[in-house]
PDB file of C-alpha atoms in Angstrom:
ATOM      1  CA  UNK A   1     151.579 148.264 140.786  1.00 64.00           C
ATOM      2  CA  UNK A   2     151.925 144.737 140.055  1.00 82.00           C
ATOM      3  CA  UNK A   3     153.725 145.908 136.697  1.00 93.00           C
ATOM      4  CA  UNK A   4     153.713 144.042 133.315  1.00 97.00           C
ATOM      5  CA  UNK A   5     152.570 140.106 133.929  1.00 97.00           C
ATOM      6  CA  UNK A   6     153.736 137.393 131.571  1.00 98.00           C
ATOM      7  CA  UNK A   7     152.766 133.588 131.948  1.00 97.00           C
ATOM      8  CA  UNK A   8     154.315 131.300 131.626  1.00 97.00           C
ATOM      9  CA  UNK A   9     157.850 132.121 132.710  1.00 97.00           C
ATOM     10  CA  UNK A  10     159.059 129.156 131.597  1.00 97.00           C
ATOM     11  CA  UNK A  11     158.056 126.488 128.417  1.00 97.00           C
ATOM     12  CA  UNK A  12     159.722 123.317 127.286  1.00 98.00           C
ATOM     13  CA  UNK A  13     157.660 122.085 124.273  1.00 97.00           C
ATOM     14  CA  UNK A  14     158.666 119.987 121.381  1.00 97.00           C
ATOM     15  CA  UNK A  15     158.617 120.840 117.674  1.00 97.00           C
ATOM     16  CA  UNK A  16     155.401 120.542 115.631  1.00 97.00           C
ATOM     17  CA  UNK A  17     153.257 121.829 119.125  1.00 97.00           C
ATOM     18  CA  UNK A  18     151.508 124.695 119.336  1.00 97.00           C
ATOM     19  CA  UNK A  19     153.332 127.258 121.901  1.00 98.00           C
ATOM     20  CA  UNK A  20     150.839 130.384 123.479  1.00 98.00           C
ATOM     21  CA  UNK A  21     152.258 133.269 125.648  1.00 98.00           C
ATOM     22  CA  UNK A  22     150.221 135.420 127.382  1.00 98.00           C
ATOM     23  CA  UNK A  23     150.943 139.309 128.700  1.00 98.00           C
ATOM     24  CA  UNK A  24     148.987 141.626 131.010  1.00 98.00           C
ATOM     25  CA  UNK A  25     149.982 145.093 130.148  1.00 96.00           C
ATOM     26  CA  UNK A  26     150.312 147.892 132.846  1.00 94.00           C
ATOM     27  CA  UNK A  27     146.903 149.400 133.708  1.00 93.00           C
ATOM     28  CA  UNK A  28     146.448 152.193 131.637  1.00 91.00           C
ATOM     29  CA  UNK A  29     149.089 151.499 129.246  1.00 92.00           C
ATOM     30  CA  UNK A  30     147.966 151.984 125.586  1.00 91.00           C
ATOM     31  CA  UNK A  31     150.885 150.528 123.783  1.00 93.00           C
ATOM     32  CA  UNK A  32     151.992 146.611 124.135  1.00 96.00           C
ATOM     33  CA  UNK A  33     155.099 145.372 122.326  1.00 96.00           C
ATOM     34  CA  UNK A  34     156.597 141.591 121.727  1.00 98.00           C
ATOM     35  CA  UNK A  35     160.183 141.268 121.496  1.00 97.00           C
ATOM     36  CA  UNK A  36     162.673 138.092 121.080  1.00 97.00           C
ATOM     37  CA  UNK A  37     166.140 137.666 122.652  1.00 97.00           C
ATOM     38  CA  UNK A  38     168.755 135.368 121.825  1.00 95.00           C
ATOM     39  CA  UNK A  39     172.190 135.434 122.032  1.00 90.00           C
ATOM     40  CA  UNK A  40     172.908 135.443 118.096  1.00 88.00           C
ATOM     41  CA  UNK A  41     170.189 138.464 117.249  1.00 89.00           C
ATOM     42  CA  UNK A  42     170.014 140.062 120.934  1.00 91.00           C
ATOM     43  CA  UNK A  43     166.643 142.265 121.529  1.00 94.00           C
ATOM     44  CA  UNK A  44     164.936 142.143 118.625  1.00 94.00           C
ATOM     45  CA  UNK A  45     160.927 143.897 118.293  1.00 94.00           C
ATOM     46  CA  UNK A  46     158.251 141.242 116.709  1.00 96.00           C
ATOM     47  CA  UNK A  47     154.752 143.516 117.065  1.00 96.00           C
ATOM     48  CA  UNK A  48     153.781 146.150 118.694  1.00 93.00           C
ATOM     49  CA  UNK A  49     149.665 147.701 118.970  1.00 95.00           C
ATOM     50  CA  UNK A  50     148.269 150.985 120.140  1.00 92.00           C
ATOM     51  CA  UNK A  51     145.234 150.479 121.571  1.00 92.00           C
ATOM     52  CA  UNK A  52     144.733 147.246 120.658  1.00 94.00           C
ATOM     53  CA  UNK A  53     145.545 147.805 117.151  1.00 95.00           C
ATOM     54  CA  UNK A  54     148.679 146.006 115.589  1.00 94.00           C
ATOM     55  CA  UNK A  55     151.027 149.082 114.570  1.00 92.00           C
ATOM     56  CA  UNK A  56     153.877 147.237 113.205  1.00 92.00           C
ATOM     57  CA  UNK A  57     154.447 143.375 112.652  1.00 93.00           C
ATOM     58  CA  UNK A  58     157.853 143.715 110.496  1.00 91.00           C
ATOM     59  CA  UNK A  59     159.691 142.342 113.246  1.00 92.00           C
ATOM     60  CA  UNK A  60     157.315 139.242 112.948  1.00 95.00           C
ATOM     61  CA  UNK A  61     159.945 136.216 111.769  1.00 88.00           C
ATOM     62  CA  UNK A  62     157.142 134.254 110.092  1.00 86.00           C
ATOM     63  CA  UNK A  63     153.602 133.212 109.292  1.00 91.00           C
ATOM     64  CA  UNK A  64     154.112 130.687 111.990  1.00 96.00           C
ATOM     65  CA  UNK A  65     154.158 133.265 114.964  1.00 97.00           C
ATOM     66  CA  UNK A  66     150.633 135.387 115.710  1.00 97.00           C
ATOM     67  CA  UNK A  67     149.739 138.247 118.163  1.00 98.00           C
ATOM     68  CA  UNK A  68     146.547 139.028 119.116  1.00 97.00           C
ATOM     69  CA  UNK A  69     145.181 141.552 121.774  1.00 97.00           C
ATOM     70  CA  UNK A  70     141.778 141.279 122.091  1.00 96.00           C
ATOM     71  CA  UNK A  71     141.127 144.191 125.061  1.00 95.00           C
ATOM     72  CA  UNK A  72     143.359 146.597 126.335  1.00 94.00           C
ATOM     73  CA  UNK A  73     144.713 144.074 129.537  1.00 95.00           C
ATOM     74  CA  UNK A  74     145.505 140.706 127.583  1.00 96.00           C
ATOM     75  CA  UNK A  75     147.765 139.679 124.727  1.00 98.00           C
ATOM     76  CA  UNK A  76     149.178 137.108 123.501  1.00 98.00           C
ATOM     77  CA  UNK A  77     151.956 135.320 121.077  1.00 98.00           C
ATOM     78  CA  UNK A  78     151.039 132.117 119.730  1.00 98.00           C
ATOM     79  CA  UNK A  79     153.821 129.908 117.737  1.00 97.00           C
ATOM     80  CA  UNK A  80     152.112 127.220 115.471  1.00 97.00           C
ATOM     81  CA  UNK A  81     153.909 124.704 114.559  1.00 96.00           C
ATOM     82  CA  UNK A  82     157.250 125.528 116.741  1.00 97.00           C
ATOM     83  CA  UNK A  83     160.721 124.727 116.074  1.00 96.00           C
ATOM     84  CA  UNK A  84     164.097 124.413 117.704  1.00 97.00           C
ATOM     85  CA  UNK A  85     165.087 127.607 116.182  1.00 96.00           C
ATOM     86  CA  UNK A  86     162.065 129.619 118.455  1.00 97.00           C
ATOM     87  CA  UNK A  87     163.688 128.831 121.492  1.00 97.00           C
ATOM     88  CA  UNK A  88     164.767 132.374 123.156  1.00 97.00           C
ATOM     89  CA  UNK A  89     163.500 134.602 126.088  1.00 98.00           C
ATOM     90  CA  UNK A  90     160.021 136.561 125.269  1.00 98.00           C
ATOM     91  CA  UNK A  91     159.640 139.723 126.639  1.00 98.00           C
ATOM     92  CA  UNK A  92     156.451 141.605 126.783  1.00 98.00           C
ATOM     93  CA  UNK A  93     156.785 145.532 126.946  1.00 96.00           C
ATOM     94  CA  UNK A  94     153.960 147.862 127.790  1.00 95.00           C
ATOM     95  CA  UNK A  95     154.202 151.814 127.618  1.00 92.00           C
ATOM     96  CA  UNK A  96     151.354 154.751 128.107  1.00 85.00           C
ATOM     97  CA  UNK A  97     153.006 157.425 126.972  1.00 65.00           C
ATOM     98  CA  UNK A  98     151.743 159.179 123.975  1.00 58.00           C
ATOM     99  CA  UNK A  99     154.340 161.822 122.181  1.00 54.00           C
ATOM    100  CA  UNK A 100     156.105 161.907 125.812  1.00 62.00           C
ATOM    101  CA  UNK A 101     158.877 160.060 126.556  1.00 71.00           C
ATOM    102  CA  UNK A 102     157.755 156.685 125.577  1.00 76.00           C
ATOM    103  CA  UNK A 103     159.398 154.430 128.409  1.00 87.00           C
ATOM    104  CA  UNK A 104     158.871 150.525 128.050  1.00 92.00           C
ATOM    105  CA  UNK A 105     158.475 148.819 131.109  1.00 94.00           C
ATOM    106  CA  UNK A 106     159.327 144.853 130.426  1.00 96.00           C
ATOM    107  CA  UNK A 107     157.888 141.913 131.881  1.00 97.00           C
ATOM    108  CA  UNK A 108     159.970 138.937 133.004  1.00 96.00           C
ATOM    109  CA  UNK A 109     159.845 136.924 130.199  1.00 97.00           C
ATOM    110  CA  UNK A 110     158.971 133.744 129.047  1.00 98.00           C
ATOM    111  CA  UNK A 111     161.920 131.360 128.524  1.00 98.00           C
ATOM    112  CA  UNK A 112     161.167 128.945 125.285  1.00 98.00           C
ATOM    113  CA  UNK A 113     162.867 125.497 124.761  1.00 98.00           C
ATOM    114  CA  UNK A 114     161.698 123.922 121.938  1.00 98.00           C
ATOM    115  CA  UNK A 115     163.238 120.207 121.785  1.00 96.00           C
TER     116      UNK A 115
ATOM    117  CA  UNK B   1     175.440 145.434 109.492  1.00 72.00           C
ATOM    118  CA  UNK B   2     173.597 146.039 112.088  1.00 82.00           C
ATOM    119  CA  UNK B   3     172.442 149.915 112.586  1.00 90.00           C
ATOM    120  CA  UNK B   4     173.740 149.763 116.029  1.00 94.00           C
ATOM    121  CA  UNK B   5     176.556 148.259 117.504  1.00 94.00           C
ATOM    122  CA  UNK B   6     177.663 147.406 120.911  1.00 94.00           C
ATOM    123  CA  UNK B   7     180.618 145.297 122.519  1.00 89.00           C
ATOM    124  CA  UNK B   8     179.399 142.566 124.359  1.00 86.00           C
ATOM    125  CA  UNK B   9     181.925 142.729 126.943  1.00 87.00           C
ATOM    126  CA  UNK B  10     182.350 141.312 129.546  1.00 93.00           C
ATOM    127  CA  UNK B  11     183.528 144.474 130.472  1.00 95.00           C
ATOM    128  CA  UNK B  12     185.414 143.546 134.513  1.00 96.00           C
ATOM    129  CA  UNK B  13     185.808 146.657 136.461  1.00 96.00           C
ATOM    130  CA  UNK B  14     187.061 146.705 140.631  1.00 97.00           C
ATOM    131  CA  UNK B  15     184.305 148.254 142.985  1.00 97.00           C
ATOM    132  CA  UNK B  16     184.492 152.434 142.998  1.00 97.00           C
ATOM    133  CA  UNK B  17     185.929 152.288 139.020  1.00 97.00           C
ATOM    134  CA  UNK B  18     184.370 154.577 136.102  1.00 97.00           C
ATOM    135  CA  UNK B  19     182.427 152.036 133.917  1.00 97.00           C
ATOM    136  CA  UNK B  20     182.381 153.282 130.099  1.00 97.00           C
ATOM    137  CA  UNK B  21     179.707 152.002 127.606  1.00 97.00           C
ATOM    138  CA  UNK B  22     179.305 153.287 124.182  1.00 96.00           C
ATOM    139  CA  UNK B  23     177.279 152.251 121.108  1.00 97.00           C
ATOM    140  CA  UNK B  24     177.516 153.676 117.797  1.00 97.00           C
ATOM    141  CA  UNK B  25     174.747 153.606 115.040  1.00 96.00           C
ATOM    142  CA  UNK B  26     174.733 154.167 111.336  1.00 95.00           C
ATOM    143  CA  UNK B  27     171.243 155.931 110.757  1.00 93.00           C
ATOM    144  CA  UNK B  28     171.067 159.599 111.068  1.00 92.00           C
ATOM    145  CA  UNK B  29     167.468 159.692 111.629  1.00 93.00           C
ATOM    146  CA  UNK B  30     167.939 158.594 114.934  1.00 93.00           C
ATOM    147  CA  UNK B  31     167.073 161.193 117.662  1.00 92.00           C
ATOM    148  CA  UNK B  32     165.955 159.616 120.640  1.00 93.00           C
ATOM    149  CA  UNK B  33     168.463 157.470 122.127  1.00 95.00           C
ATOM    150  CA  UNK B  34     168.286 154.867 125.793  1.00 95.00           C
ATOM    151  CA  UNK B  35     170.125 152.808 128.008  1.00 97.00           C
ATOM    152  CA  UNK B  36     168.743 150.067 129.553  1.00 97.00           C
ATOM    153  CA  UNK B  37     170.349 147.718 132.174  1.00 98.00           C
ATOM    154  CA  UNK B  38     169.280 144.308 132.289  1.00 97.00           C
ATOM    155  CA  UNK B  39     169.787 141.981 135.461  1.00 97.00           C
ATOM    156  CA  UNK B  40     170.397 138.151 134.555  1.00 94.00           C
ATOM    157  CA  UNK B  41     167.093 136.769 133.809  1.00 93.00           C
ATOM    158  CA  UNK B  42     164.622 139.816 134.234  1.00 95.00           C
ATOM    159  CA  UNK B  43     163.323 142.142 132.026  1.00 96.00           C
ATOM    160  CA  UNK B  44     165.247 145.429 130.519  1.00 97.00           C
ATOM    161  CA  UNK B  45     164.415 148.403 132.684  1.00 96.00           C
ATOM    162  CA  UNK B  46     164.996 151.968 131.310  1.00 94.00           C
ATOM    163  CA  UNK B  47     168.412 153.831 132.909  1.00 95.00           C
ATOM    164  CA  UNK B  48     168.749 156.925 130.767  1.00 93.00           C
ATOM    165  CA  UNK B  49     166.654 158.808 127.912  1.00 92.00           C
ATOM    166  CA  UNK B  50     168.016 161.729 125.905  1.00 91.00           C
ATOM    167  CA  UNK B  51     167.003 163.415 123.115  1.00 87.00           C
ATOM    168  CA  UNK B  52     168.987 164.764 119.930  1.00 83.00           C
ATOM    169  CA  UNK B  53     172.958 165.493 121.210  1.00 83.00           C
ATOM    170  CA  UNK B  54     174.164 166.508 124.574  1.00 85.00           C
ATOM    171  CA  UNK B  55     174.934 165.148 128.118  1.00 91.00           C
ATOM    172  CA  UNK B  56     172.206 164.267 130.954  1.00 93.00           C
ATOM    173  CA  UNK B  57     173.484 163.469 134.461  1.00 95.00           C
ATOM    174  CA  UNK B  58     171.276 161.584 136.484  1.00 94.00           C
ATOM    175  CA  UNK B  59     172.962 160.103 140.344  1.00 96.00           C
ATOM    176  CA  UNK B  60     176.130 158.221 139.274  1.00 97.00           C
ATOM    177  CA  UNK B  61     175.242 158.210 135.596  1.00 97.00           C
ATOM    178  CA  UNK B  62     176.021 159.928 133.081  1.00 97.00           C
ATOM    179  CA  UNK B  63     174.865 159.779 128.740  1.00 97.00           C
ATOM    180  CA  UNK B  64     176.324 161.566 126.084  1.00 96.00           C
ATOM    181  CA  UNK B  65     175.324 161.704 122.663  1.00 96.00           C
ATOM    182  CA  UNK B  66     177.233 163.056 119.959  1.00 94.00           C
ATOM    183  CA  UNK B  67     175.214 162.610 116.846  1.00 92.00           C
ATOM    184  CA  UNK B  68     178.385 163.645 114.404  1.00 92.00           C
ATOM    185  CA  UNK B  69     179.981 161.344 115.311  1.00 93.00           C
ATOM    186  CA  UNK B  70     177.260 158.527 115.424  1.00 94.00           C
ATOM    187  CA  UNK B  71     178.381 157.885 119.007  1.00 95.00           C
ATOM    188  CA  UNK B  72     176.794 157.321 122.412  1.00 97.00           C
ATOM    189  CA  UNK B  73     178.111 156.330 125.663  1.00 97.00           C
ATOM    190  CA  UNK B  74     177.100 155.668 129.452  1.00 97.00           C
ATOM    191  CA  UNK B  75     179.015 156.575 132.126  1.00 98.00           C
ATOM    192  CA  UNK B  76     178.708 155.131 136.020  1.00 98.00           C
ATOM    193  CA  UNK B  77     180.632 156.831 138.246  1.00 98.00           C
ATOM    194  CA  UNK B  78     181.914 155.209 141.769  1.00 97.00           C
ATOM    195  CA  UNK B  79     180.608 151.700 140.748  1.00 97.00           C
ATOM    196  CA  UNK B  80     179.098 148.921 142.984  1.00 97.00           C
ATOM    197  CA  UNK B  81     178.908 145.292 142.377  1.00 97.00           C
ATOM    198  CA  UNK B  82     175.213 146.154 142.543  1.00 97.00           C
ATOM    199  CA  UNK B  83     175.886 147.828 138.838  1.00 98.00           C
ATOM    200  CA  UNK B  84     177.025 143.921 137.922  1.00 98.00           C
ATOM    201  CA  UNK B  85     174.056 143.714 135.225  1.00 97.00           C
ATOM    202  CA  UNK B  86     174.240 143.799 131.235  1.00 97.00           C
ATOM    203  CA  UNK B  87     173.374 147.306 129.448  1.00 98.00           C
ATOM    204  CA  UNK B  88     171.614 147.764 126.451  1.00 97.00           C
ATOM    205  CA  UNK B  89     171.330 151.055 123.874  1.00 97.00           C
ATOM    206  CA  UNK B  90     168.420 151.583 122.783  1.00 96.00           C
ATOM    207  CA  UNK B  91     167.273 154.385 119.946  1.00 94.00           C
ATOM    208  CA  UNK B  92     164.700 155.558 117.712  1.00 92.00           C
ATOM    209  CA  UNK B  93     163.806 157.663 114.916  1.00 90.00           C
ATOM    210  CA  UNK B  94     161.256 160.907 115.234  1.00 83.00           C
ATOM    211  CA  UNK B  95     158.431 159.242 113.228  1.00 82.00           C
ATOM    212  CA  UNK B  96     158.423 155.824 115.019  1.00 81.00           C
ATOM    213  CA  UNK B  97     157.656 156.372 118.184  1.00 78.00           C
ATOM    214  CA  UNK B  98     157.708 152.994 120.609  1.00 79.00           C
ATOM    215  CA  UNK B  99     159.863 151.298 117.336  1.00 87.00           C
ATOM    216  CA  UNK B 100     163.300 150.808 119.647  1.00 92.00           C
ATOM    217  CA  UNK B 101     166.558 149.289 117.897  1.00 93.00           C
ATOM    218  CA  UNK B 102     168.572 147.739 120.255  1.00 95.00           C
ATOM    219  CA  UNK B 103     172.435 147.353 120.605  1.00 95.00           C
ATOM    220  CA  UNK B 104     173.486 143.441 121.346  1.00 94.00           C
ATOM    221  CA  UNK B 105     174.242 144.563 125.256  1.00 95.00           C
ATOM    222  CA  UNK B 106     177.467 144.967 127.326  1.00 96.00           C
ATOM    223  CA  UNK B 107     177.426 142.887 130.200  1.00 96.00           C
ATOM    224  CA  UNK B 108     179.296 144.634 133.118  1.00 97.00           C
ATOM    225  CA  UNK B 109     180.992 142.696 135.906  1.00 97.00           C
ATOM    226  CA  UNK B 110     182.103 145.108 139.177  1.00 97.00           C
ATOM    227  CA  UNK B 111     183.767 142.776 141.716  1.00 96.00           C
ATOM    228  CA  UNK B 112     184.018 143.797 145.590  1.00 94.00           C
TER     229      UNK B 112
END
């Protein structure tokens, strides 16, 4: 199991460009979640969708920052326009349990520096 | 304030030392509650997962919850510089499942 894949695992960008990250869930996993870490606000949720569905976007800082997931293997976070203040460690989390224990398994993460 | 809160540490402990962690949280509608250890630069993976108050033993670690008093806490017995990672709590309420709130993390230090 190659577990949960995230690309790119590291981004230096500067402010005003457009910033994507992608995530490959765990096959079979039906829930895919977006988090943020820094160390002012620590691990903080953005999104999360059940099959493919966006559940919850509270966690979602601003109309700058987007999630889609357009099948059940692919996701993605896109930041548009980005600023210094977006630079943190993405994680993306899948899980496939349903009323079970719901362990997230996290992917690598994507480092952000936005100059 | 935050709904849960945990000391960042660094918490420095010598090699074969009891390692104590605890979080405490302010919402009562918690019932499921995690610890997840974190090596520098990966990804959180899951330690512990307990429901509602008690103890669960699993190798070297131990969790207790203690929902009067608002209190968790991790336990790693005969510690290894292997353990040297940061650990995070993690809970959530009955009716949001997969919605975790995290503590800040307590980064953990065993040297040889």
């Amino acid at each position: 199991d190659a577990g949960v894949i995230q690309s790119p695992r590291h981004e230096v960008t500067e402010m005003g460009q457009e910033v994507t990250l992608r995530c490959k869930p765990i096959s079979g996993h039906n829930s895919l979640f977006w988090y943020r870490q820094t160390m002012m606000r620590g691990l903080e949720l953005l999104i999360y969708f059940n099959n493919n569905v966006p559940i919850d976007d509270s966690g979602m800082p601003e109309d700058r920052f987007s999630a889609k997931m357009p099948n059940a293997s692919f996701s993605t976070l896109k930041i548009q326009p980005s600023e210094p203040r977006d630079s943190a460690v993405y994680f993306c989390a899948s899980s496939g349990a349903s009323g079970g224990i719901d362990e997230q398994f996290f992917g690598p993460g994507t480092r952000l520096t936005v100059l | 304030q935050k709904e849960v809160e945990q000391d960042p540490g660094p918490l420095s402990v010598p090699e074969g030392a009891i390692v104590s962690l605890n979080c405490t949280y302010s919402n009562s509608a918690f019932q499921y509650f995690m610890w997840y250890r974190q090596y520098s630069r990966k990804g959180p993976e899951l330690l512990m997962y307990t429901y509602s108050s008690g103890n669960k033993e699993d190798g070297r670690f131990t969790a207790q919850v203690d929902k009067s008093s608002k209190y968790i806490s991790l336990f790693i017995r005969d510690s290894q510089p292997s353990d040297s990672a940061t650990y995070l709590c993690a809970m959530r309420k009955t009716d949001s499942w997969g919605k975790l709130q995290f503590g800040a993390g307590t980064q953990v230090v065993v040297t040889p």
